[in-house]
């Protein structure tokens, strides 16, 4: 009898009840983020690239000449955290800052020729990664519905954030 009590105290009496977190939106989102981040790092290991840097490069590639603050805001990155990310990308000669044509007090961001080539390569890897995610979701329509739901969560969160 003592063994049964000890086993129960040690959690060895049966399957762990995870229902409290299984049905939690915040936990499932965090868990998904963690798993996808691990997969991202695995896929992009040869590029020495973090997800935040990836997002910055894509936004600069599709919006050359935009101000640092615009890119940071679009990614939801605070200015103090954004500058070191840009500095690191600049050291790698992937991006460059130039005075903004609209406001010389601001920096506009551009990809360098090395950065443009780099973005082409990572976009190929990302396309395969996205295809896997789309397949896991059940196809393109499911992916679109999932992204729409995530957008609603983000929009609702942004509206209630301090």
Short mmCIF file of N, CA, C and O in Angstrom, two decimals, residues 7-132:
data_model
loop_
_atom_site.label_atom_id
_atom_site.label_comp_id
_atom_site.label_asym_id
_atom_site.label_seq_id
_atom_site.Cartn_x
_atom_site.Cartn_y
_atom_site.Cartn_z
N UNK A 7 3.78 5.96 -5.35
CA UNK A 7 3.69 6.06 -6.80
C UNK A 7 2.75 7.18 -7.22
O UNK A 7 3.03 7.91 -8.15
N UNK A 8 1.62 7.31 -6.50
CA UNK A 8 0.68 8.38 -6.82
C UNK A 8 1.31 9.73 -6.55
O UNK A 8 1.14 10.67 -7.32
N UNK A 9 2.05 9.84 -5.46
CA UNK A 9 2.71 11.10 -5.15
C UNK A 9 3.76 11.44 -6.20
O UNK A 9 3.99 12.60 -6.50
N UNK A 10 4.37 10.45 -6.78
CA UNK A 10 5.39 10.67 -7.79
C UNK A 10 4.79 10.81 -9.18
O UNK A 10 5.51 11.01 -10.14
N UNK A 11 3.48 10.66 -9.28
CA UNK A 11 2.83 10.81 -10.57
C UNK A 11 2.91 9.58 -11.44
O UNK A 11 2.72 9.64 -12.63
N UNK A 12 3.18 8.44 -10.86
CA UNK A 12 3.33 7.21 -11.63
C UNK A 12 2.07 6.36 -11.62
O UNK A 12 2.08 5.23 -12.07
N UNK A 13 0.96 6.89 -11.14
CA UNK A 13 -0.26 6.12 -10.99
C UNK A 13 -1.04 5.99 -12.29
O UNK A 13 -2.01 5.27 -12.34
N UNK A 14 -0.67 6.68 -13.31
CA UNK A 14 -1.40 6.63 -14.57
C UNK A 14 -0.98 7.77 -15.46
O UNK A 14 -0.02 8.47 -15.18
N UNK A 15 -1.75 7.94 -16.50
CA UNK A 15 -1.44 8.99 -17.46
C UNK A 15 -1.62 10.36 -16.83
O UNK A 15 -2.53 10.59 -16.05
N UNK A 16 -0.76 11.25 -17.19
CA UNK A 16 -0.83 12.62 -16.72
C UNK A 16 -2.05 13.30 -17.33
O UNK A 16 -2.28 13.20 -18.54
N UNK A 17 -2.83 13.98 -16.53
CA UNK A 17 -4.01 14.70 -17.01
C UNK A 17 -3.55 16.06 -17.55
O UNK A 17 -3.17 16.94 -16.80
N UNK A 18 -3.56 16.20 -18.87
CA UNK A 18 -3.12 17.45 -19.50
C UNK A 18 -4.30 18.26 -20.05
O UNK A 18 -4.09 19.23 -20.78
N UNK A 19 -5.50 17.88 -19.67
CA UNK A 19 -6.68 18.57 -20.22
C UNK A 19 -6.69 20.06 -19.88
O UNK A 19 -7.21 20.86 -20.65
N UNK A 20 -6.12 20.43 -18.75
CA UNK A 20 -6.12 21.85 -18.36
C UNK A 20 -5.33 22.71 -19.33
O UNK A 20 -5.64 23.89 -19.50
N UNK A 21 -4.34 22.15 -19.98
CA UNK A 21 -3.57 22.93 -20.94
C UNK A 21 -3.92 22.59 -22.39
O UNK A 21 -3.72 23.41 -23.27
N UNK A 22 -4.43 21.40 -22.61
CA UNK A 22 -4.79 20.98 -23.96
C UNK A 22 -5.86 21.87 -24.58
O UNK A 22 -5.89 22.08 -25.78
N UNK A 23 -6.73 22.41 -23.78
CA UNK A 23 -7.83 23.23 -24.25
C UNK A 23 -7.59 24.72 -24.04
O UNK A 23 -8.51 25.51 -24.14
N UNK A 24 -6.36 25.07 -23.75
CA UNK A 24 -6.00 26.46 -23.54
C UNK A 24 -5.44 27.05 -24.83
O UNK A 24 -4.43 26.57 -25.37
N UNK A 25 -6.10 28.07 -25.34
CA UNK A 25 -5.64 28.71 -26.58
C UNK A 25 -4.22 29.24 -26.40
O UNK A 25 -3.36 29.01 -27.24
N UNK A 26 -3.96 29.94 -25.31
CA UNK A 26 -2.64 30.54 -25.11
C UNK A 26 -1.56 29.46 -25.03
O UNK A 26 -0.48 29.62 -25.60
N UNK A 27 -1.86 28.37 -24.34
CA UNK A 27 -0.85 27.31 -24.25
C UNK A 27 -0.60 26.68 -25.61
O UNK A 27 0.54 26.45 -26.01
N UNK A 28 -1.66 26.39 -26.35
CA UNK A 28 -1.49 25.76 -27.66
C UNK A 28 -0.75 26.68 -28.63
O UNK A 28 0.06 26.22 -29.44
N UNK A 29 -1.00 27.98 -28.55
CA UNK A 29 -0.27 28.91 -29.41
C UNK A 29 1.21 28.95 -29.03
O UNK A 29 2.08 28.94 -29.90
N UNK A 30 1.49 28.97 -27.74
CA UNK A 30 2.88 28.99 -27.29
C UNK A 30 3.58 27.69 -27.68
O UNK A 30 4.72 27.70 -28.15
N UNK A 31 2.91 26.59 -27.51
CA UNK A 31 3.47 25.29 -27.87
C UNK A 31 3.75 25.22 -29.38
O UNK A 31 4.81 24.77 -29.81
N UNK A 32 2.81 25.71 -30.17
CA UNK A 32 2.98 25.73 -31.62
C UNK A 32 4.15 26.62 -32.00
O UNK A 32 4.98 26.26 -32.83
N UNK A 33 4.24 27.80 -31.38
CA UNK A 33 5.34 28.71 -31.66
C UNK A 33 6.68 28.04 -31.35
O UNK A 33 7.62 28.11 -32.14
N UNK A 34 6.76 27.38 -30.22
CA UNK A 34 8.00 26.71 -29.82
C UNK A 34 8.39 25.63 -30.82
O UNK A 34 9.55 25.57 -31.26
N UNK A 35 7.44 24.81 -31.21
CA UNK A 35 7.73 23.74 -32.17
C UNK A 35 8.11 24.28 -33.54
O UNK A 35 9.06 23.81 -34.17
N UNK A 36 7.37 25.28 -34.01
CA UNK A 36 7.70 25.87 -35.32
C UNK A 36 9.04 26.58 -35.30
O UNK A 36 9.77 26.56 -36.29
N UNK A 37 9.36 27.22 -34.18
CA UNK A 37 10.66 27.88 -34.06
C UNK A 37 11.78 26.86 -34.12
O UNK A 37 12.80 27.08 -34.79
N UNK A 38 11.60 25.73 -33.46
CA UNK A 38 12.61 24.65 -33.54
C UNK A 38 12.77 24.17 -34.98
O UNK A 38 13.88 23.98 -35.46
N UNK A 39 11.65 23.96 -35.67
CA UNK A 39 11.71 23.52 -37.06
C UNK A 39 12.36 24.59 -37.94
O UNK A 39 13.13 24.27 -38.85
N UNK A 40 12.03 25.84 -37.67
CA UNK A 40 12.64 26.94 -38.42
C UNK A 40 14.16 26.89 -38.25
O UNK A 40 14.90 26.95 -39.23
N UNK A 41 14.63 26.79 -37.01
CA UNK A 41 16.07 26.76 -36.75
C UNK A 41 16.72 25.57 -37.44
O UNK A 41 17.83 25.70 -37.97
N UNK A 42 16.05 24.46 -37.45
CA UNK A 42 16.58 23.28 -38.12
C UNK A 42 16.71 23.52 -39.62
O UNK A 42 17.74 23.21 -40.22
N UNK A 43 15.67 24.06 -40.22
CA UNK A 43 15.66 24.30 -41.67
C UNK A 43 16.63 25.38 -42.10
O UNK A 43 17.22 25.33 -43.15
N UNK A 44 16.76 26.40 -41.28
CA UNK A 44 17.56 27.57 -41.65
C UNK A 44 18.92 27.59 -40.97
O UNK A 44 19.62 28.61 -41.02
N UNK A 45 19.32 26.48 -40.37
CA UNK A 45 20.59 26.41 -39.64
C UNK A 45 21.78 26.80 -40.52
O UNK A 45 22.69 27.49 -40.07
N UNK A 46 21.77 26.40 -41.75
CA UNK A 46 22.87 26.73 -42.65
C UNK A 46 22.97 28.20 -43.00
O UNK A 46 23.98 28.66 -43.55
N UNK A 47 21.93 28.96 -42.67
CA UNK A 47 21.90 30.39 -42.99
C UNK A 47 22.22 31.26 -41.78
O UNK A 47 22.30 32.48 -41.90
N UNK A 48 22.35 30.64 -40.60
CA UNK A 48 22.59 31.39 -39.36
C UNK A 48 21.57 32.51 -39.24
O UNK A 48 21.90 33.70 -39.18
N UNK A 49 20.29 32.12 -39.24
CA UNK A 49 19.20 33.09 -39.31
C UNK A 49 18.16 32.79 -38.25
O UNK A 49 17.76 31.64 -38.06
N UNK A 50 17.72 33.82 -37.57
CA UNK A 50 16.64 33.70 -36.58
C UNK A 50 15.33 34.17 -37.21
O UNK A 50 15.34 34.95 -38.18
N UNK A 51 14.20 33.74 -36.67
CA UNK A 51 12.92 34.13 -37.26
C UNK A 51 12.73 35.64 -37.38
O UNK A 51 12.21 36.13 -38.38
N UNK A 52 13.14 36.39 -36.37
CA UNK A 52 13.00 37.85 -36.43
C UNK A 52 13.80 38.45 -37.57
O UNK A 52 13.32 39.36 -38.27
N UNK A 53 15.00 37.96 -37.77
CA UNK A 53 15.84 38.45 -38.86
C UNK A 53 15.21 38.10 -40.21
O UNK A 53 15.24 38.89 -41.14
N UNK A 54 14.64 36.91 -40.27
CA UNK A 54 13.97 36.48 -41.49
C UNK A 54 12.84 37.46 -41.85
O UNK A 54 12.73 37.90 -42.99
N UNK A 55 12.03 37.80 -40.87
CA UNK A 55 10.92 38.73 -41.10
C UNK A 55 11.41 40.10 -41.56
O UNK A 55 10.83 40.70 -42.47
N UNK A 56 12.49 40.57 -40.95
CA UNK A 56 13.05 41.86 -41.34
C UNK A 56 13.50 41.82 -42.79
O UNK A 56 13.19 42.71 -43.58
N UNK A 57 14.24 40.78 -43.15
CA UNK A 57 14.75 40.67 -44.52
C UNK A 57 13.61 40.62 -45.53
O UNK A 57 13.67 41.26 -46.59
N UNK A 58 12.56 39.86 -45.23
CA UNK A 58 11.43 39.79 -46.16
C UNK A 58 10.75 41.13 -46.33
O UNK A 58 10.40 41.52 -47.45
N UNK A 59 10.55 41.84 -45.23
CA UNK A 59 9.88 43.14 -45.33
C UNK A 59 10.74 44.16 -46.07
O UNK A 59 10.21 44.96 -46.85
N UNK A 60 12.03 44.13 -45.85
CA UNK A 60 12.90 45.05 -46.59
C UNK A 60 12.90 44.68 -48.08
O UNK A 60 12.87 45.56 -48.94
N UNK A 61 12.93 43.38 -48.37
CA UNK A 61 12.93 42.94 -49.77
C UNK A 61 11.67 43.40 -50.50
O UNK A 61 11.73 43.79 -51.66
N UNK A 62 10.55 43.37 -49.83
CA UNK A 62 9.29 43.75 -50.48
C UNK A 62 8.96 45.23 -50.31
O UNK A 62 8.03 45.73 -50.95
N UNK A 63 9.73 45.93 -49.46
CA UNK A 63 9.49 47.35 -49.20
C UNK A 63 10.81 48.12 -49.11
O UNK A 63 11.10 48.76 -48.09
N UNK A 64 11.64 48.07 -50.15
CA UNK A 64 12.93 48.76 -50.06
C UNK A 64 12.76 50.26 -49.87
O UNK A 64 11.84 50.87 -50.43
N UNK A 65 13.63 50.80 -49.02
CA UNK A 65 13.61 52.24 -48.79
C UNK A 65 12.67 52.70 -47.69
O UNK A 65 12.54 53.90 -47.44
N UNK A 66 12.01 51.77 -47.02
CA UNK A 66 11.11 52.16 -45.92
C UNK A 66 11.92 52.44 -44.67
O UNK A 66 13.01 51.91 -44.46
N UNK A 67 11.37 53.27 -43.81
CA UNK A 67 12.06 53.67 -42.59
C UNK A 67 12.15 52.50 -41.61
O UNK A 67 11.27 51.63 -41.59
N UNK A 68 13.19 52.54 -40.80
CA UNK A 68 13.38 51.51 -39.76
C UNK A 68 12.15 51.38 -38.88
O UNK A 68 11.73 50.28 -38.55
N UNK A 69 11.59 52.51 -38.49
CA UNK A 69 10.45 52.49 -37.59
C UNK A 69 9.25 51.78 -38.22
O UNK A 69 8.50 51.09 -37.53
N UNK A 70 9.07 51.94 -39.53
CA UNK A 70 7.95 51.28 -40.21
C UNK A 70 8.12 49.77 -40.20
O UNK A 70 7.16 49.03 -39.96
N UNK A 71 9.33 49.31 -40.48
CA UNK A 71 9.61 47.87 -40.49
C UNK A 71 9.45 47.31 -39.08
O UNK A 71 8.81 46.27 -38.88
N UNK A 72 10.00 48.00 -38.10
CA UNK A 72 9.90 47.55 -36.71
C UNK A 72 8.43 47.47 -36.27
O UNK A 72 8.01 46.48 -35.66
N UNK A 73 7.66 48.50 -36.59
CA UNK A 73 6.24 48.52 -36.22
C UNK A 73 5.47 47.38 -36.88
O UNK A 73 4.63 46.74 -36.24
N UNK A 74 5.76 47.12 -38.15
CA UNK A 74 5.06 46.05 -38.87
C UNK A 74 5.33 44.69 -38.22
O UNK A 74 4.47 43.81 -38.23
N UNK A 75 6.52 44.53 -37.67
CA UNK A 75 6.88 43.26 -37.02
C UNK A 75 6.53 43.23 -35.54
O UNK A 75 6.66 42.20 -34.90
N UNK A 76 6.12 44.37 -35.01
CA UNK A 76 5.80 44.43 -33.58
C UNK A 76 7.04 44.37 -32.71
O UNK A 76 7.00 43.88 -31.59
N UNK A 77 8.15 44.91 -33.23
CA UNK A 77 9.42 44.90 -32.50
C UNK A 77 9.68 46.30 -31.96
O UNK A 77 9.58 47.28 -32.71
N UNK A 78 10.01 46.39 -30.69
CA UNK A 78 10.33 47.69 -30.11
C UNK A 78 11.62 48.22 -30.70
O UNK A 78 12.54 47.45 -31.01
N UNK A 79 11.68 49.53 -30.83
CA UNK A 79 12.84 50.18 -31.46
C UNK A 79 14.17 49.75 -30.81
O UNK A 79 15.15 49.49 -31.50
N UNK A 80 14.19 49.70 -29.49
CA UNK A 80 15.42 49.32 -28.77
C UNK A 80 15.88 47.91 -29.13
O UNK A 80 17.07 47.62 -29.12
N UNK A 81 14.94 47.03 -29.45
CA UNK A 81 15.28 45.66 -29.84
C UNK A 81 15.56 45.55 -31.33
O UNK A 81 16.26 44.63 -31.77
N UNK A 82 15.02 46.47 -32.11
CA UNK A 82 15.16 46.41 -33.56
C UNK A 82 16.56 46.82 -34.01
O UNK A 82 17.13 46.22 -34.91
N UNK A 83 17.11 47.85 -33.40
CA UNK A 83 18.41 48.37 -33.82
C UNK A 83 19.50 47.30 -33.77
O UNK A 83 20.25 47.15 -34.74
N UNK A 84 19.61 46.51 -32.69
CA UNK A 84 20.63 45.45 -32.71
C UNK A 84 20.41 44.41 -33.81
O UNK A 84 21.39 43.87 -34.35
N UNK A 85 19.17 44.13 -34.16
CA UNK A 85 18.88 43.19 -35.24
C UNK A 85 19.38 43.75 -36.57
O UNK A 85 20.02 43.04 -37.36
N UNK A 86 19.10 45.01 -36.82
CA UNK A 86 19.57 45.64 -38.07
C UNK A 86 21.10 45.73 -38.07
O UNK A 86 21.74 45.50 -39.10
N UNK A 87 21.67 46.06 -36.92
CA UNK A 87 23.13 46.13 -36.84
C UNK A 87 23.76 44.79 -37.22
O UNK A 87 24.74 44.74 -37.96
N UNK A 88 23.18 43.71 -36.73
CA UNK A 88 23.71 42.37 -37.04
C UNK A 88 23.56 42.06 -38.53
O UNK A 88 24.48 41.49 -39.14
N UNK A 89 22.43 42.41 -39.12
CA UNK A 89 22.24 42.17 -40.55
C UNK A 89 23.18 43.04 -41.39
O UNK A 89 23.65 42.61 -42.44
N UNK A 90 23.46 44.23 -40.91
CA UNK A 90 24.40 45.10 -41.60
C UNK A 90 25.83 44.56 -41.52
O UNK A 90 26.56 44.59 -42.52
N UNK A 91 26.21 44.05 -40.35
CA UNK A 91 27.55 43.45 -40.21
C UNK A 91 27.73 42.28 -41.17
O UNK A 91 28.82 42.04 -41.65
N UNK A 92 26.65 41.58 -41.44
CA UNK A 92 26.70 40.45 -42.39
C UNK A 92 26.59 40.91 -43.84
O UNK A 92 26.57 40.10 -44.75
N UNK A 93 26.51 42.20 -44.02
CA UNK A 93 26.42 42.84 -45.34
C UNK A 93 25.16 42.42 -46.10
O UNK A 93 25.16 42.34 -47.33
N UNK A 94 24.07 42.18 -45.35
CA UNK A 94 22.80 41.81 -45.97
C UNK A 94 21.90 43.02 -46.16
O UNK A 94 21.08 43.04 -47.08
N UNK A 95 22.04 44.00 -45.28
CA UNK A 95 21.22 45.21 -45.36
C UNK A 95 22.12 46.43 -45.25
O UNK A 95 23.27 46.34 -44.83
N UNK A 96 21.52 47.57 -45.63
CA UNK A 96 22.22 48.83 -45.44
C UNK A 96 21.21 49.92 -45.12
O UNK A 96 20.05 49.84 -45.53
N UNK A 97 21.67 50.89 -44.36
CA UNK A 97 20.86 52.05 -44.02
C UNK A 97 21.33 53.24 -44.86
O UNK A 97 22.53 53.45 -45.02
N UNK A 98 20.35 53.96 -45.36
CA UNK A 98 20.63 55.19 -46.10
C UNK A 98 19.69 56.26 -45.54
O UNK A 98 18.59 55.93 -45.08
N UNK A 99 20.10 57.50 -45.63
CA UNK A 99 19.16 58.55 -45.19
C UNK A 99 17.87 58.46 -46.02
O UNK A 99 17.91 58.26 -47.23
N UNK A 100 16.76 58.59 -45.34
CA UNK A 100 15.46 58.55 -46.02
C UNK A 100 15.32 59.74 -46.96
O UNK A 100 15.71 60.86 -46.62
N UNK A 101 14.77 59.51 -48.13
CA UNK A 101 14.54 60.59 -49.09
C UNK A 101 13.45 61.55 -48.60
O UNK A 101 13.46 62.73 -48.91
N UNK A 102 12.51 61.03 -47.81
CA UNK A 102 11.41 61.85 -47.30
C UNK A 102 11.80 62.60 -46.02
O UNK A 102 11.30 63.68 -45.76
N UNK A 103 12.67 61.99 -45.23
CA UNK A 103 13.03 62.57 -43.94
C UNK A 103 14.48 62.22 -43.64
O UNK A 103 14.78 61.11 -43.20
N UNK A 104 15.36 63.15 -43.89
CA UNK A 104 16.81 62.89 -43.75
C UNK A 104 17.22 62.53 -42.31
O UNK A 104 18.31 62.06 -42.08
N UNK A 105 16.34 62.77 -41.36
CA UNK A 105 16.64 62.41 -39.97
C UNK A 105 16.40 60.92 -39.72
O UNK A 105 16.81 60.38 -38.71
N UNK A 106 15.74 60.26 -40.64
CA UNK A 106 15.40 58.83 -40.51
C UNK A 106 16.26 58.00 -41.45
O UNK A 106 16.73 58.49 -42.48
N UNK A 107 16.43 56.74 -41.10
CA UNK A 107 17.14 55.81 -41.96
C UNK A 107 16.15 54.98 -42.77
O UNK A 107 15.15 54.50 -42.25
N UNK A 108 16.47 54.82 -44.04
CA UNK A 108 15.71 53.93 -44.91
C UNK A 108 16.52 52.64 -45.05
O UNK A 108 17.75 52.67 -45.05
N UNK A 109 15.84 51.52 -45.14
CA UNK A 109 16.50 50.23 -45.19
C UNK A 109 16.44 49.62 -46.58
O UNK A 109 15.40 49.67 -47.24
N UNK A 110 17.55 49.03 -46.97
CA UNK A 110 17.68 48.38 -48.27
C UNK A 110 18.46 47.08 -48.11
O UNK A 110 19.30 46.96 -47.20
N UNK A 111 18.20 46.14 -49.00
CA UNK A 111 19.05 44.96 -49.09
C UNK A 111 20.27 45.33 -49.92
O UNK A 111 20.17 46.11 -50.87
N UNK A 112 21.39 44.74 -49.57
CA UNK A 112 22.58 44.86 -50.41
C UNK A 112 22.46 43.81 -51.51
O UNK A 112 21.58 42.93 -51.44
N UNK A 113 23.32 43.83 -52.52
CA UNK A 113 23.30 42.75 -53.50
C UNK A 113 23.49 41.37 -52.85
O UNK A 113 22.81 40.41 -53.23
N UNK A 114 24.34 41.30 -51.84
CA UNK A 114 24.51 40.04 -51.10
C UNK A 114 23.20 39.67 -50.40
O UNK A 114 22.78 38.52 -50.40
N UNK A 115 22.54 40.68 -49.83
CA UNK A 115 21.26 40.46 -49.16
C UNK A 115 20.18 39.99 -50.11
O UNK A 115 19.37 39.12 -49.78
N UNK A 116 20.15 40.54 -51.31
CA UNK A 116 19.15 40.13 -52.30
C UNK A 116 19.34 38.66 -52.68
O UNK A 116 18.36 37.90 -52.76
N UNK A 117 20.57 38.25 -52.88
CA UNK A 117 20.86 36.85 -53.19
C UNK A 117 20.50 35.95 -52.02
O UNK A 117 19.92 34.87 -52.20
N UNK A 118 20.80 36.41 -50.83
CA UNK A 118 20.51 35.67 -49.60
C UNK A 118 19.00 35.46 -49.46
O UNK A 118 18.54 34.35 -49.16
N UNK A 119 18.24 36.52 -49.68
CA UNK A 119 16.78 36.43 -49.56
C UNK A 119 16.21 35.45 -50.59
O UNK A 119 15.29 34.67 -50.28
N UNK A 120 16.74 35.44 -51.78
CA UNK A 120 16.28 34.47 -52.78
C UNK A 120 16.48 33.04 -52.29
O UNK A 120 15.61 32.19 -52.44
N UNK A 121 17.62 32.78 -51.67
CA UNK A 121 17.92 31.43 -51.17
C UNK A 121 17.00 31.06 -50.02
O UNK A 121 16.46 29.94 -49.98
N UNK A 122 16.82 31.98 -49.07
CA UNK A 122 15.98 31.62 -47.92
C UNK A 122 14.52 31.50 -48.31
O UNK A 122 13.78 30.74 -47.69
N UNK A 123 14.11 32.22 -49.33
CA UNK A 123 12.72 32.10 -49.79
C UNK A 123 12.44 30.71 -50.38
O UNK A 123 11.34 30.19 -50.26
N UNK A 124 13.43 30.12 -50.98
CA UNK A 124 13.28 28.76 -51.50
C UNK A 124 13.09 27.77 -50.35
O UNK A 124 12.23 26.88 -50.40
N UNK A 125 13.89 27.92 -49.31
CA UNK A 125 13.76 27.05 -48.14
C UNK A 125 12.42 27.29 -47.46
O UNK A 125 11.73 26.36 -47.05
N UNK A 126 12.04 28.56 -47.37
CA UNK A 126 10.78 28.91 -46.72
C UNK A 126 9.59 28.35 -47.49
O UNK A 126 8.60 27.92 -46.89
N UNK A 127 9.67 28.31 -48.80
CA UNK A 127 8.57 27.77 -49.61
C UNK A 127 8.34 26.30 -49.28
O UNK A 127 7.19 25.86 -49.14
N UNK A 128 9.42 25.54 -49.14
CA UNK A 128 9.29 24.13 -48.77
C UNK A 128 8.73 23.99 -47.35
O UNK A 128 7.88 23.14 -47.08
N UNK A 129 9.19 24.85 -46.46
CA UNK A 129 8.73 24.84 -45.06
C UNK A 129 7.23 25.17 -45.01
O UNK A 129 6.46 24.50 -44.32
N UNK A 130 6.81 26.17 -45.75
CA UNK A 130 5.39 26.55 -45.82
C UNK A 130 4.55 25.43 -46.40
O UNK A 130 3.43 25.19 -45.95
N UNK A 131 5.07 24.75 -47.41
CA UNK A 131 4.33 23.64 -48.03
C UNK A 131 4.09 22.53 -47.00
O UNK A 131 3.00 21.96 -46.95
N UNK A 132 5.08 22.25 -46.18
CA UNK A 132 4.91 21.25 -45.11
C UNK A 132 3.84 21.70 -44.12
O UNK A 132 3.00 20.90 -43.71
#
